[in-house]
Amino acid sequence: MGSPTGRTLPFLLILLQIYLHGALSRATSPVGQRKPFFERLRRLEEQFQRFQEVTLTHLQGIASHYNLSFDVEARFQSLARESRAMALALNQSQAAMQGELGHLQTWVRRTQRRGQKVDRRLLALSAAVSEGSARCAREQETQRAAISGLARDVRALQDTLLHLTPLVQSQGARLAALEGQLRVASPSPAAPKVTLAPSRPWNRSAPQLQGGRQASRAPSEPRDPPLDFADRLQGAQEPVGLGKQQAWPPESPGEVCNVGPALIFPNASTANVGFLRPGFITGLRALSICSWVRTAAEHLGTLLSYATEENDNKLVLHGRDSLAPGSVHFVIGDPAFRELPLQPLLDGQWHHVCVIWTSILGRYWLHVDRRLVATGSRFREGYEIPPGGSLVLGQEQDCVGGGFDSSEAFVGSMAGLAIWDRVLVPGEISNLAMGKALPTGAILTLANATSVGGFVQRVNCTCLQLCP
């Protein structure tokens, strides 16, 4: 495509040639006619110069516009590159934002689940406090009634003594008269001598008489109810009491062997987990969980967690950093739980722990190193732990098989863990703690921990003291 200058210049040359040809043809005319010709030639030259200037200006404008269009094209390419870079950065930012939103949604769901757990536990605690208050009110009413009855008995006793005092005095006078008659009738020195104790004046506030009468009329102490089946299984150990706890000095076990495999949880990572498979095949109305445990952490963490689709806390033994050091929540069917004391377990030594529960009267027992540490009743009375859930060691589940939290992870070692669907008797617990034969009927042991994750190590120790 040619430029406008290339098209205009030939046209001007043709006009110039025509004009010169006319001028030469007129050269033969008189001198008077040459002056207008030169004048016209001069004007034509001036017009040609102006035309050249205009053409030059036009060409310069075209050149400047061409440079401008080149700059615009370069600018457009630069803008295109910048727009692509901005689009890439926007996509990366959108991906990062979506990731953050995903983490935030996961955190919100976990927080909501924990809030629901806390609400359920608060409701359970409120119900327990209300029940305790009602029980205390009933006991106070019973005590007030007993005190009123006792006061009535004391007043009746005082009235009776008031009526008996003249009779006693008259009988004393008659006995004195009889003694005098006997002395008169038999003055011999061999006659028996009757000595009467002097009668003391009756005092309405005499503690001896009142106390004796109270002892004679006081109702007999209420006997303990007969032991149920679970009590007979637990034997004649002295119970600690309903929901009561006692402290015990830590005991270092002797040489204990035949404890089976051990699992070592080196840190609080959420990847450190062990799965017991299969879980509970049938529903449980009683269970015993026993294991050797060693930890030196500031809190015990989660020993065991059983979750179903219905409830992620069907059975949990867990502690976390928000609880008192060594305290463990024993949960059956969240929100119901009992707090168990396991503070001496945080000394870095091996300890044998057994947690036992039965739905009969909701009785539960905690044995540590062959000692009964805590016991209680009315904990999930008549409840059945359903089958078909996920059973996990070392982590607390917020959903089936997942939702772990590092603040609830177990750090330490556990060995010889076993679960029974019945209540173990004290003799069996003692044998376990001394490394004797495993009681029959265990439904799950550490041999069922076929899947472990993270940095969990599975070791076989001939004796407990040789475990790492």
Tab-separated table of C-alpha atoms in Angstrom:
chain	number	residue	atom	x	y	z
A	1	MET	CA	0.000	0.000	0.000
A	2	GLY	CA	1.668	3.287	-1.217
A	3	SER	CA	1.916	6.453	0.811
A	4	PRO	CA	-0.062	9.670	-0.143
A	5	THR	CA	3.237	11.375	-1.104
A	6	GLY	CA	3.904	8.775	-3.817
A	7	ARG	CA	0.482	9.450	-5.383
A	8	THR	CA	0.624	13.303	-5.241
A	9	LEU	CA	4.149	13.914	-6.716
A	10	PRO	CA	3.502	12.493	-10.260
A	11	PHE	CA	0.314	14.526	-10.507
A	12	LEU	CA	2.220	17.737	-9.676
A	13	LEU	CA	4.923	16.941	-12.242
A	14	ILE	CA	2.296	16.492	-14.972
A	15	LEU	CA	0.680	19.839	-14.130
A	16	LEU	CA	4.094	21.504	-14.192
A	17	GLN	CA	4.870	20.036	-17.616
A	18	ILE	CA	1.557	21.232	-19.073
A	19	TYR	CA	2.043	24.660	-17.642
A	20	LEU	CA	5.610	24.973	-19.039
A	21	HIS	CA	4.447	23.815	-22.421
A	22	GLY	CA	1.834	26.594	-22.512
A	23	ALA	CA	4.377	29.131	-21.428
A	24	LEU	CA	6.815	28.162	-24.199
A	25	SER	CA	4.094	28.372	-26.771
A	26	ARG	CA	3.428	31.904	-25.711
A	27	ALA	CA	7.084	32.943	-25.836
A	28	THR	CA	6.719	34.168	-29.348
A	29	SER	CA	4.043	36.665	-28.350
A	30	PRO	CA	4.898	40.302	-27.872
A	31	VAL	CA	6.737	41.578	-24.809
A	32	GLY	CA	3.589	43.065	-23.457
A	33	GLN	CA	2.139	39.667	-23.065
A	34	ARG	CA	5.177	38.220	-21.220
A	35	LYS	CA	4.675	40.143	-18.026
A	36	PRO	CA	1.388	38.476	-17.143
A	37	PHE	CA	3.018	35.162	-17.924
A	38	PHE	CA	5.931	35.762	-15.551
A	39	GLU	CA	3.522	37.035	-12.964
A	40	ARG	CA	1.474	33.900	-13.305
A	41	LEU	CA	4.636	31.805	-13.217
A	42	ARG	CA	5.695	33.546	-10.035
A	43	ARG	CA	2.276	32.966	-8.459
A	44	LEU	CA	2.364	29.371	-9.618
A	45	GLU	CA	5.799	28.968	-8.047
A	46	GLU	CA	4.516	30.443	-4.807
A	47	GLN	CA	1.528	28.145	-4.915
A	48	PHE	CA	3.843	25.226	-5.628
A	49	GLN	CA	6.020	26.181	-2.614
A	50	ARG	CA	2.951	26.463	-0.410
A	51	PHE	CA	1.767	23.140	-1.796
A	52	GLN	CA	5.166	21.645	-0.959
A	53	GLU	CA	4.961	23.038	2.573
A	54	VAL	CA	1.430	21.644	3.014
A	55	THR	CA	2.533	18.309	1.569
A	56	LEU	CA	5.567	18.238	3.869
A	57	THR	CA	3.378	19.077	6.832
A	58	HIS	CA	0.942	16.372	5.781
A	59	LEU	CA	3.763	13.865	5.378
A	60	GLN	CA	5.149	14.791	8.784
A	61	GLY	CA	1.684	14.283	10.285
A	62	ILE	CA	1.409	10.924	8.600
A	63	ALA	CA	4.855	9.968	9.927
A	64	SER	CA	3.920	11.095	13.442
A	65	HIS	CA	0.638	9.146	13.203
A	66	TYR	CA	2.556	6.072	12.079
A	67	ASN	CA	4.920	6.379	15.065
A	68	LEU	CA	1.896	6.877	17.310
A	69	SER	CA	0.180	3.778	15.915
A	70	PHE	CA	3.380	1.807	16.495
A	71	ASP	CA	3.515	3.081	20.087
A	72	VAL	CA	-0.181	2.180	20.541
A	73	GLU	CA	0.437	-1.340	19.289
A	74	ALA	CA	3.371	-1.732	21.682
A	75	ARG	CA	1.190	-0.305	24.431
A	76	PHE	CA	-1.553	-2.798	23.569
A	77	GLN	CA	0.899	-5.703	23.725
A	78	SER	CA	2.184	-4.493	27.092
A	79	LEU	CA	-1.375	-4.146	28.369
A	80	ALA	CA	-2.159	-7.654	27.103
A	81	ARG	CA	0.821	-9.060	28.982
A	82	GLU	CA	-0.173	-7.172	32.133
A	83	SER	CA	-3.776	-8.382	31.814
A	84	ARG	CA	-2.570	-11.994	31.499
A	85	ALA	CA	-0.344	-11.559	34.556
A	86	MET	CA	-3.239	-9.996	36.465
A	87	ALA	CA	-5.552	-12.847	35.427
A	88	LEU	CA	-2.956	-15.414	36.598
A	89	ALA	CA	-2.510	-13.586	39.920
A	90	LEU	CA	-6.293	-13.342	40.275
A	91	ASN	CA	-6.680	-17.083	39.679
A	92	GLN	CA	-3.960	-17.846	42.225
A	93	SER	CA	-5.569	-15.485	44.728
A	94	GLN	CA	-8.968	-17.053	44.100
A	95	ALA	CA	-7.536	-20.554	44.605
A	96	ALA	CA	-5.833	-19.471	47.828
A	97	MET	CA	-9.031	-17.813	49.004
A	98	GLN	CA	-11.028	-20.947	48.231
A	99	GLY	CA	-8.503	-22.989	50.223
A	100	GLU	CA	-8.752	-20.581	53.143
A	101	LEU	CA	-12.544	-20.679	52.906
A	102	GLY	CA	-12.405	-24.488	52.954
A	103	HIS	CA	-10.215	-24.437	56.094
A	104	LEU	CA	-12.528	-21.865	57.643
A	105	GLN	CA	-15.603	-23.964	56.883
A	106	THR	CA	-13.909	-27.049	58.366
A	107	TRP	CA	-12.989	-25.053	61.468
A	108	VAL	CA	-16.538	-23.678	61.748
A	109	ARG	CA	-18.033	-27.179	61.452
A	110	ARG	CA	-15.618	-28.511	64.055
A	111	THR	CA	-16.375	-25.562	66.332
A	112	GLN	CA	-20.106	-26.145	65.880
A	113	ARG	CA	-19.724	-29.829	66.736
A	114	ARG	CA	-17.698	-28.961	69.821
A	115	GLY	CA	-20.245	-26.317	70.760
A	116	GLN	CA	-22.991	-28.913	70.455
A	117	LYS	CA	-20.967	-31.288	72.617
A	118	VAL	CA	-20.449	-28.565	75.208
A	119	ASP	CA	-24.164	-27.716	75.107
A	120	ARG	CA	-25.113	-31.350	75.605
A	121	ARG	CA	-22.661	-31.698	78.471
A	122	LEU	CA	-23.922	-28.484	80.035
A	123	LEU	CA	-27.471	-29.798	79.757
A	124	ALA	CA	-26.363	-33.074	81.349
A	125	LEU	CA	-24.550	-31.178	84.116
A	126	SER	CA	-27.594	-28.961	84.629
A	127	ALA	CA	-29.813	-32.031	84.869
A	128	ALA	CA	-27.358	-33.649	87.294
A	129	VAL	CA	-27.232	-30.460	89.403
A	130	SER	CA	-31.026	-30.261	89.394
A	131	GLU	CA	-31.274	-33.907	90.385
A	132	GLY	CA	-28.668	-33.383	93.115
A	133	SER	CA	-30.513	-30.326	94.396
A	134	ALA	CA	-33.792	-32.239	94.447
A	135	ARG	CA	-32.065	-35.148	96.215
A	136	CYS	CA	-30.557	-32.773	98.786
A	137	ALA	CA	-33.956	-31.172	99.306
A	138	ARG	CA	-35.531	-34.599	99.835
A	139	GLU	CA	-32.750	-35.604	102.224
A	140	GLN	CA	-33.154	-32.362	104.153
A	141	GLU	CA	-36.903	-32.926	104.349
A	142	THR	CA	-36.278	-36.479	105.538
A	143	GLN	CA	-33.795	-35.206	108.131
A	144	ARG	CA	-36.232	-32.554	109.321
A	145	ALA	CA	-38.960	-35.200	109.632
A	146	ALA	CA	-36.565	-37.501	111.504
A	147	ILE	CA	-35.559	-34.662	113.845
A	148	SER	CA	-39.217	-33.809	114.454
A	149	GLY	CA	-39.985	-37.462	115.205
A	150	LEU	CA	-36.978	-37.634	117.488
A	151	ALA	CA	-38.120	-34.510	119.317
A	152	ARG	CA	-41.577	-36.035	119.773
A	153	ASP	CA	-39.978	-39.232	121.085
A	154	VAL	CA	-37.853	-37.194	123.520
A	155	ARG	CA	-40.920	-35.327	124.774
A	156	ALA	CA	-42.819	-38.611	125.153
A	157	LEU	CA	-39.865	-40.082	127.022
A	158	GLN	CA	-39.706	-37.074	129.304
A	159	ASP	CA	-43.434	-37.341	130.018
A	160	THR	CA	-43.055	-41.050	130.772
A	161	LEU	CA	-40.149	-40.390	133.128
A	162	LEU	CA	-42.154	-37.632	134.764
A	163	HIS	CA	-44.958	-40.121	135.495
A	164	LEU	CA	-42.544	-42.862	136.579
A	165	THR	CA	-40.648	-40.719	139.111
A	166	PRO	CA	-43.442	-40.728	141.789
A	167	LEU	CA	-43.899	-44.465	141.313
A	168	VAL	CA	-40.174	-45.055	141.795
A	169	GLN	CA	-40.198	-42.910	144.919
A	170	SER	CA	-43.240	-44.753	146.348
A	171	GLN	CA	-41.636	-48.084	145.565
A	172	GLY	CA	-38.489	-46.917	147.343
A	173	ALA	CA	-40.532	-46.017	150.411
A	174	ARG	CA	-42.256	-49.375	150.396
A	175	LEU	CA	-38.927	-51.175	150.037
A	176	ALA	CA	-37.534	-49.192	152.984
A	177	ALA	CA	-40.569	-50.185	155.067
A	178	LEU	CA	-40.140	-53.832	154.090
A	179	GLU	CA	-36.467	-53.644	155.017
A	180	GLY	CA	-37.407	-52.333	158.461
A	181	GLN	CA	-39.969	-55.069	158.909
A	182	LEU	CA	-37.388	-57.692	157.929
A	183	ARG	CA	-34.899	-56.331	160.418
A	184	VAL	CA	-37.540	-56.460	163.190
A	185	ALA	CA	-38.726	-59.958	162.266
A	186	SER	CA	-35.197	-61.488	162.027
A	187	PRO	CA	-32.678	-59.796	164.323
A	188	SER	CA	-30.157	-62.622	163.881
A	189	PRO	CA	-26.802	-61.643	162.459
A	190	ALA	CA	-27.168	-64.288	159.747
A	191	ALA	CA	-30.195	-62.617	158.244
A	192	PRO	CA	-29.624	-61.318	154.816
A	193	LYS	CA	-29.123	-57.651	154.506
A	194	VAL	CA	-30.842	-55.792	151.715
A	195	THR	CA	-29.187	-52.554	150.659
A	196	LEU	CA	-31.092	-50.152	148.459
A	197	ALA	CA	-29.391	-47.598	146.341
A	198	PRO	CA	-30.494	-44.080	147.221
A	199	SER	CA	-32.932	-42.703	144.697
A	200	ARG	CA	-31.685	-39.707	142.830
A	201	PRO	CA	-33.984	-36.838	142.015
A	202	TRP	CA	-35.151	-36.941	138.416
A	203	ASN	CA	-33.767	-34.272	136.140
A	204	ARG	CA	-35.621	-33.426	132.931
A	205	SER	CA	-32.337	-32.731	131.138
A	206	ALA	CA	-30.347	-35.693	132.466
A	207	PRO	CA	-28.202	-36.853	129.544
A	208	GLN	CA	-27.816	-40.418	130.802
A	209	LEU	CA	-31.489	-41.167	130.965
A	210	GLN	CA	-32.287	-39.366	127.735
A	211	GLY	CA	-29.416	-40.988	125.925
A	212	GLY	CA	-30.407	-44.434	127.181
A	213	ARG	CA	-33.990	-43.901	126.146
A	214	GLN	CA	-32.949	-42.600	122.755
A	215	ALA	CA	-30.772	-45.630	122.272
A	216	SER	CA	-33.674	-47.887	123.214
A	217	ARG	CA	-36.202	-46.109	120.958
A	218	ALA	CA	-33.998	-44.882	118.108
A	219	PRO	CA	-34.814	-46.506	114.760
A	220	SER	CA	-32.310	-49.031	113.537
A	221	GLU	CA	-29.726	-47.848	111.030
A	222	PRO	CA	-30.799	-48.499	107.409
A	223	ARG	CA	-28.970	-51.447	106.041
A	224	ASP	CA	-27.132	-51.319	102.773
A	225	PRO	CA	-29.170	-52.692	99.869
A	226	PRO	CA	-28.211	-56.174	98.757
A	227	LEU	CA	-25.385	-56.369	96.287
A	228	ASP	CA	-26.432	-56.735	92.685
A	229	PHE	CA	-24.774	-59.050	90.212
A	230	ALA	CA	-22.064	-56.510	89.331
A	231	ASP	CA	-21.295	-55.986	93.043
A	232	ARG	CA	-20.910	-59.712	93.581
A	233	LEU	CA	-18.549	-59.827	90.622
A	234	GLN	CA	-16.485	-56.988	92.036
A	235	GLY	CA	-16.133	-58.867	95.334
A	236	ALA	CA	-15.914	-57.546	98.857
A	237	GLN	CA	-13.584	-54.627	98.204
A	238	GLU	CA	-14.392	-51.549	100.220
A	239	PRO	CA	-16.157	-49.160	97.831
A	240	VAL	CA	-15.012	-45.605	97.528
A	241	GLY	CA	-18.598	-44.401	97.231
A	242	LEU	CA	-20.885	-42.997	94.577
A	243	GLY	CA	-18.856	-40.771	92.346
A	244	LYS	CA	-16.160	-40.484	95.015
A	245	GLN	CA	-12.461	-40.537	94.345
A	246	GLN	CA	-9.380	-41.103	96.404
A	247	ALA	CA	-5.731	-40.345	95.872
A	248	TRP	CA	-3.177	-43.120	95.881
A	249	PRO	CA	0.604	-43.146	95.898
A	250	PRO	CA	2.194	-44.201	92.621
A	251	GLU	CA	3.359	-47.780	92.581
A	252	SER	CA	6.169	-49.081	90.422
A	253	PRO	CA	5.341	-52.571	89.149
A	254	GLY	CA	7.808	-55.372	89.470
A	255	GLU	CA	8.932	-57.405	86.502
A	256	VAL	CA	5.828	-57.940	84.384
A	257	CYS	CA	5.973	-60.149	81.307
A	258	ASN	CA	3.539	-61.613	78.787
A	259	VAL	CA	1.864	-58.252	78.175
A	260	GLY	CA	1.636	-58.708	74.411
A	261	PRO	CA	2.369	-56.023	71.790
A	262	ALA	CA	2.810	-52.328	72.575
A	263	LEU	CA	2.064	-49.145	70.612
A	264	ILE	CA	4.273	-46.042	70.956
A	265	PHE	CA	2.808	-42.593	70.168
A	266	PRO	CA	5.874	-40.300	69.995
A	267	ASN	CA	4.168	-36.883	69.626
A	268	ALA	CA	0.817	-35.095	69.448
A	269	SER	CA	0.436	-35.233	65.669
A	270	THR	CA	-3.071	-35.881	64.350
A	271	ALA	CA	-1.541	-38.468	61.990
A	272	ASN	CA	-0.586	-40.735	64.931
A	273	VAL	CA	-3.530	-43.118	65.241
A	274	GLY	CA	-4.321	-46.808	65.584
A	275	PHE	CA	-7.511	-48.511	64.378
A	276	LEU	CA	-8.947	-51.615	66.086
A	277	ARG	CA	-10.751	-53.668	63.452
A	278	PRO	CA	-13.350	-54.966	63.528
A	279	GLY	CA	-15.020	-52.758	66.112
A	280	PHE	CA	-17.887	-53.909	68.275
A	281	ILE	CA	-19.783	-56.570	66.317
A	282	THR	CA	-22.678	-56.717	68.799
A	283	GLY	CA	-24.157	-54.210	71.226
A	284	LEU	CA	-22.500	-53.972	74.659
A	285	ARG	CA	-24.340	-53.708	77.981
A	286	ALA	CA	-21.121	-54.210	79.941
A	287	LEU	CA	-17.455	-53.777	79.168
A	288	SER	CA	-14.011	-53.859	80.743
A	289	ILE	CA	-11.071	-51.949	79.227
A	290	CYS	CA	-7.617	-52.711	80.644
A	291	SER	CA	-4.183	-51.590	79.489
A	292	TRP	CA	-0.690	-50.733	80.622
A	293	VAL	CA	-0.080	-46.995	80.086
A	294	ARG	CA	3.048	-44.852	80.298
A	295	THR	CA	3.184	-41.120	79.583
A	296	ALA	CA	5.150	-38.083	80.735
A	297	ALA	CA	2.937	-35.478	79.031
A	298	GLU	CA	1.194	-32.629	80.853
A	299	HIS	CA	-2.194	-34.260	80.192
A	300	LEU	CA	-3.179	-37.818	79.434
A	301	GLY	CA	-4.825	-37.344	76.023
A	302	THR	CA	-7.234	-39.789	74.399
A	303	LEU	CA	-6.702	-43.473	75.085
A	304	LEU	CA	-9.718	-44.773	73.171
A	305	SER	CA	-12.546	-43.356	71.034
A	306	TYR	CA	-15.576	-45.145	69.550
A	307	ALA	CA	-17.753	-43.230	67.062
A	308	THR	CA	-20.866	-44.072	65.037
A	309	GLU	CA	-22.808	-42.136	62.427
A	310	GLU	CA	-25.357	-41.261	65.096
A	311	ASN	CA	-22.906	-40.016	67.725
A	312	ASP	CA	-19.133	-39.488	67.471
A	313	ASN	CA	-18.727	-39.999	71.245
A	314	LYS	CA	-20.430	-43.321	71.935
A	315	LEU	CA	-17.460	-44.444	74.059
A	316	VAL	CA	-14.484	-42.207	74.882
A	317	LEU	CA	-11.641	-42.180	77.397
A	318	HIS	CA	-9.958	-38.846	76.791
A	319	GLY	CA	-8.248	-35.936	78.470
A	320	ARG	CA	-7.199	-32.603	76.973
A	321	ASP	CA	-5.172	-29.546	77.944
A	322	SER	CA	-8.320	-27.693	79.083
A	323	LEU	CA	-8.983	-30.268	81.843
A	324	ALA	CA	-7.168	-30.644	85.137
A	325	PRO	CA	-3.838	-32.478	84.666
A	326	GLY	CA	-4.468	-36.212	84.690
A	327	SER	CA	-8.257	-35.918	84.597
A	328	VAL	CA	-10.012	-38.117	82.060
A	329	HIS	CA	-13.588	-37.966	80.818
A	330	PHE	CA	-15.220	-41.395	80.644
A	331	VAL	CA	-17.993	-40.836	78.070
A	332	ILE	CA	-20.727	-43.310	77.181
A	333	GLY	CA	-23.294	-41.962	74.733
A	334	ASP	CA	-22.414	-38.261	74.738
A	335	PRO	CA	-23.265	-36.031	76.622
A	336	ALA	CA	-23.240	-38.398	79.644
A	337	PHE	CA	-19.760	-38.680	81.197
A	338	ARG	CA	-17.884	-39.169	84.459
A	339	GLU	CA	-14.557	-37.531	85.337
A	340	LEU	CA	-11.930	-40.039	86.487
A	341	PRO	CA	-8.749	-39.157	88.440
A	342	LEU	CA	-5.552	-40.387	86.799
A	343	GLN	CA	-3.051	-37.720	87.921
A	344	PRO	CA	-0.291	-40.146	89.112
A	345	LEU	CA	-0.131	-41.625	85.604
A	346	LEU	CA	1.787	-38.555	84.407
A	347	ASP	CA	5.059	-39.601	86.083
A	348	GLY	CA	6.532	-41.387	83.058
A	349	GLN	CA	6.253	-44.863	84.652
A	350	TRP	CA	4.172	-47.877	83.638
A	351	HIS	CA	0.749	-48.121	85.315
A	352	HIS	CA	-2.024	-50.649	84.874
A	353	VAL	CA	-5.479	-49.126	84.299
A	354	CYS	CA	-8.855	-50.882	84.154
A	355	VAL	CA	-12.137	-49.063	83.458
A	356	ILE	CA	-15.252	-51.203	83.972
A	357	TRP	CA	-18.927	-50.402	83.335
A	358	THR	CA	-22.221	-52.248	83.373
A	359	SER	CA	-25.701	-51.072	82.459
A	360	ILE	CA	-27.058	-52.814	85.584
A	361	LEU	CA	-27.708	-49.814	87.859
A	362	GLY	CA	-25.157	-47.934	85.731
A	363	ARG	CA	-22.272	-49.088	87.946
A	364	TYR	CA	-18.664	-48.264	87.029
A	365	TRP	CA	-15.241	-48.869	88.588
A	366	LEU	CA	-11.731	-47.523	87.997
A	367	HIS	CA	-8.778	-49.737	89.032
A	368	VAL	CA	-5.206	-48.419	88.883
A	369	ASP	CA	-2.311	-50.716	89.806
A	370	ARG	CA	-4.757	-53.231	91.374
A	371	ARG	CA	-6.354	-50.525	93.561
A	372	LEU	CA	-9.985	-49.432	93.359
A	373	VAL	CA	-9.637	-45.676	92.804
A	374	ALA	CA	-13.143	-44.528	91.877
A	375	THR	CA	-16.596	-46.031	91.609
A	376	GLY	CA	-20.172	-44.898	91.156
A	377	SER	CA	-23.614	-45.792	89.864
A	378	ARG	CA	-26.515	-44.450	87.797
A	379	PHE	CA	-24.210	-43.848	84.849
A	380	ARG	CA	-26.061	-44.824	81.657
A	381	GLU	CA	-28.261	-47.289	83.510
A	382	GLY	CA	-29.902	-49.723	81.064
A	383	TYR	CA	-27.936	-48.294	78.092
A	384	GLU	CA	-26.473	-50.368	75.249
A	385	ILE	CA	-23.404	-49.312	73.241
A	386	PRO	CA	-24.392	-49.970	69.606
A	387	PRO	CA	-22.252	-51.984	67.166
A	388	GLY	CA	-20.847	-51.024	63.766
A	389	GLY	CA	-18.758	-47.972	64.720
A	390	SER	CA	-15.124	-46.926	64.343
A	391	LEU	CA	-12.771	-47.782	67.247
A	392	VAL	CA	-9.617	-45.633	67.407
A	393	LEU	CA	-6.612	-45.540	69.746
A	394	GLY	CA	-4.707	-42.341	70.560
A	395	GLN	CA	-7.137	-39.830	68.975
A	396	GLU	CA	-10.609	-38.405	69.706
A	397	GLN	CA	-12.982	-38.582	66.735
A	398	ASP	CA	-15.180	-35.646	65.729
A	399	CYS	CA	-16.554	-37.749	62.872
A	400	VAL	CA	-16.353	-41.446	62.043
A	401	GLY	CA	-12.661	-42.235	61.508
A	402	GLY	CA	-11.455	-38.611	61.468
A	403	GLY	CA	-11.790	-35.063	62.773
A	404	PHE	CA	-8.766	-35.412	65.067
A	405	ASP	CA	-7.407	-32.614	67.284
A	406	SER	CA	-3.777	-32.488	68.409
A	407	SER	CA	-4.793	-31.069	71.822
A	408	GLU	CA	-6.608	-34.370	72.533
A	409	ALA	CA	-3.944	-36.733	71.136
A	410	PHE	CA	-2.235	-39.314	73.363
A	411	VAL	CA	1.551	-39.092	73.736
A	412	GLY	CA	3.196	-42.105	75.336
A	413	SER	CA	3.024	-45.903	75.217
A	414	MET	CA	0.265	-48.436	75.791
A	415	ALA	CA	0.736	-52.189	76.079
A	416	GLY	CA	-1.442	-55.220	76.632
A	417	LEU	CA	-4.683	-53.391	75.865
A	418	ALA	CA	-7.733	-55.656	75.847
A	419	ILE	CA	-11.514	-55.190	75.902
A	420	TRP	CA	-14.139	-57.574	77.328
A	421	ASP	CA	-17.918	-57.509	76.980
A	422	ARG	CA	-18.336	-58.377	80.658
A	423	VAL	CA	-17.338	-57.153	84.114
A	424	LEU	CA	-13.925	-58.415	85.271
A	425	VAL	CA	-13.662	-59.495	88.893
A	426	PRO	CA	-10.867	-58.138	91.159
A	427	GLY	CA	-8.917	-61.403	90.960
A	428	GLU	CA	-8.765	-61.191	87.185
A	429	ILE	CA	-7.687	-57.529	87.353
A	430	SER	CA	-4.953	-58.416	89.846
A	431	ASN	CA	-3.695	-61.225	87.616
A	432	LEU	CA	-3.596	-58.852	84.655
A	433	ALA	CA	-1.631	-56.267	86.639
A	434	MET	CA	0.909	-58.939	87.636
A	435	GLY	CA	1.363	-60.164	84.051
A	436	LYS	CA	-0.461	-63.458	84.508
A	437	ALA	CA	-2.823	-65.112	82.065
A	438	LEU	CA	-5.256	-62.940	80.100
A	439	PRO	CA	-8.841	-63.484	81.312
A	440	THR	CA	-10.994	-65.405	78.888
A	441	GLY	CA	-13.531	-63.793	76.599
A	442	ALA	CA	-11.560	-60.749	75.338
A	443	ILE	CA	-13.321	-59.399	72.237
A	444	LEU	CA	-10.495	-57.035	71.149
A	445	THR	CA	-6.768	-56.717	71.894
A	446	LEU	CA	-3.815	-54.831	70.428
A	447	ALA	CA	-3.431	-57.740	68.015
A	448	ASN	CA	-6.516	-56.254	66.293
A	449	ALA	CA	-4.647	-52.951	65.713
A	450	THR	CA	-3.900	-53.941	62.114
A	451	SER	CA	-3.758	-50.341	60.881
A	452	VAL	CA	-1.562	-47.644	62.446
A	453	GLY	CA	-0.720	-44.248	60.958
A	454	GLY	CA	1.798	-41.439	61.318
A	455	PHE	CA	4.834	-42.124	63.495
A	456	VAL	CA	3.171	-44.799	65.666
A	457	GLN	CA	5.511	-47.722	66.331
A	458	ARG	CA	4.346	-51.266	67.019
A	459	VAL	CA	6.779	-53.311	69.133
A	460	ASN	CA	6.724	-56.708	70.813
A	461	CYS	CA	8.252	-56.768	74.301
A	462	THR	CA	9.060	-59.932	76.229
A	463	CYS	CA	8.654	-57.958	79.468
A	464	LEU	CA	7.147	-54.589	80.239
A	465	GLN	CA	10.357	-53.024	81.503
A	466	LEU	CA	12.040	-53.774	78.149
A	467	CYS	CA	9.495	-51.790	76.120
A	468	PRO	CA	10.962	-48.567	74.675
